[in-house]
XYZ file of C-alpha atoms in Angstrom:
98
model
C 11.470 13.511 0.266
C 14.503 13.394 -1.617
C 16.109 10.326 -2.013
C 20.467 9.762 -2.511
C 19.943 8.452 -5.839
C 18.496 12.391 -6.670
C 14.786 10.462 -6.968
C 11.781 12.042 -5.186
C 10.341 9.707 -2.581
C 6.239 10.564 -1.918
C 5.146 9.881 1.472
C 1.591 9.930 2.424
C -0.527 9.530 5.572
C -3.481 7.132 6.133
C -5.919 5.900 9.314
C -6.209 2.302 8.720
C -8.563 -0.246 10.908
C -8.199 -3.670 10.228
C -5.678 -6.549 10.930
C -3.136 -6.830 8.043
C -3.179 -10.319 6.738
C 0.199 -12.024 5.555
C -0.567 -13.485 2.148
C 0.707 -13.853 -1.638
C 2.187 -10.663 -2.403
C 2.399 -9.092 0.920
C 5.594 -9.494 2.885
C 6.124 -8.012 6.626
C 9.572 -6.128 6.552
C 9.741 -5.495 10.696
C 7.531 -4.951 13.524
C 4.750 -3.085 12.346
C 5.369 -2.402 8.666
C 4.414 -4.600 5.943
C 5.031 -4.247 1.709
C 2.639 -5.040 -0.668
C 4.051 -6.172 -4.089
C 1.264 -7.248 -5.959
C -0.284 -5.360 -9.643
C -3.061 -3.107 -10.230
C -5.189 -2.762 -13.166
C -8.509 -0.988 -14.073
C -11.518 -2.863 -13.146
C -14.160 -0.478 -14.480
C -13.513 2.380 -17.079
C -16.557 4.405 -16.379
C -15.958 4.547 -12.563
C -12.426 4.383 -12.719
C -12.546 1.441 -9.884
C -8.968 0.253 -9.684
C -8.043 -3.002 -8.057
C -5.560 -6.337 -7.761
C -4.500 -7.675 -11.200
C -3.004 -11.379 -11.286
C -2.134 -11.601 -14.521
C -0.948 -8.811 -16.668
C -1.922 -5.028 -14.881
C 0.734 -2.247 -13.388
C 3.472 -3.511 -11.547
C 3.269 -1.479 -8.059
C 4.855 -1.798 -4.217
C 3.815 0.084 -0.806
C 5.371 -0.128 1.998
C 2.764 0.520 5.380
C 4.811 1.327 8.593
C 2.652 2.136 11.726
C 3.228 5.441 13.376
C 0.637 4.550 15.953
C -1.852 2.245 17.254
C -5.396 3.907 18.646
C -7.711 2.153 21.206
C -10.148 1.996 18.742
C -8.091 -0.133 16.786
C -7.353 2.251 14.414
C -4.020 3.036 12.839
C -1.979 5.429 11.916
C 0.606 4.385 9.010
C 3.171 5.995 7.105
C 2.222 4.841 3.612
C 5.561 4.999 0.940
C 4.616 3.916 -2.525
C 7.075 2.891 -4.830
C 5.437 3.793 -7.441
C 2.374 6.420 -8.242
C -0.123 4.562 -9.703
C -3.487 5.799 -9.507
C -5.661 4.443 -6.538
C -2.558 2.627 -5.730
C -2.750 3.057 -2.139
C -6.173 2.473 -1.326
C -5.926 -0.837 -3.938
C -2.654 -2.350 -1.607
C -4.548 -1.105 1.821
C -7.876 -2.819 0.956
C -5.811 -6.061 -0.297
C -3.550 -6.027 2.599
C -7.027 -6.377 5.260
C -7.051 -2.791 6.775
């Protein structure tokens, strides 16, 4: 997705169970949609295991907007990340409670 400033915007698509939580570094921006602003840093070189950093790390953000809700409590989110850290993602999903 291309954005007006001429910047490429990545989009990706996730299934997420879980209740997002509402806690230091994660703001909700609307009904449904949340963004995570909180750094990432490597936990363990030999696995590559990624995860929150509080001090120091990669600066990151992700927005989650739901597409859909499933009975099974599942959801269905439109996951925009504002930068492309690795792991990224699945790092601000897990933190965020789903």
């Amino acid at each position: 997705l291309m954005t007006g400033e001429g910047k490429v915007q990545k989009t990706y698509y996730a299934l997420l169970k879980g209740a997002p939580e509402i806690k230091k570094g994660v703001q909700a921006v609307g009904k449904d949609c949340w963004e995570v602003d909180v750094n990432i840093e490597l936990k363990d070189a030999q696995s590559g295991l990624r995860g929150v950093a509080w001090e120091g790390g990669k600066e990151c953000r992700t927005r989650f907007e739901v597409l859909e809700r499933l009975e099974d409590g599942t959801m269905k989110v439109l996951c925009l990340p504002r930068e492309g850290r690795g792991h990224q993602i699945r790092v601000h999903a897990s933190y965020l409670g789903a």
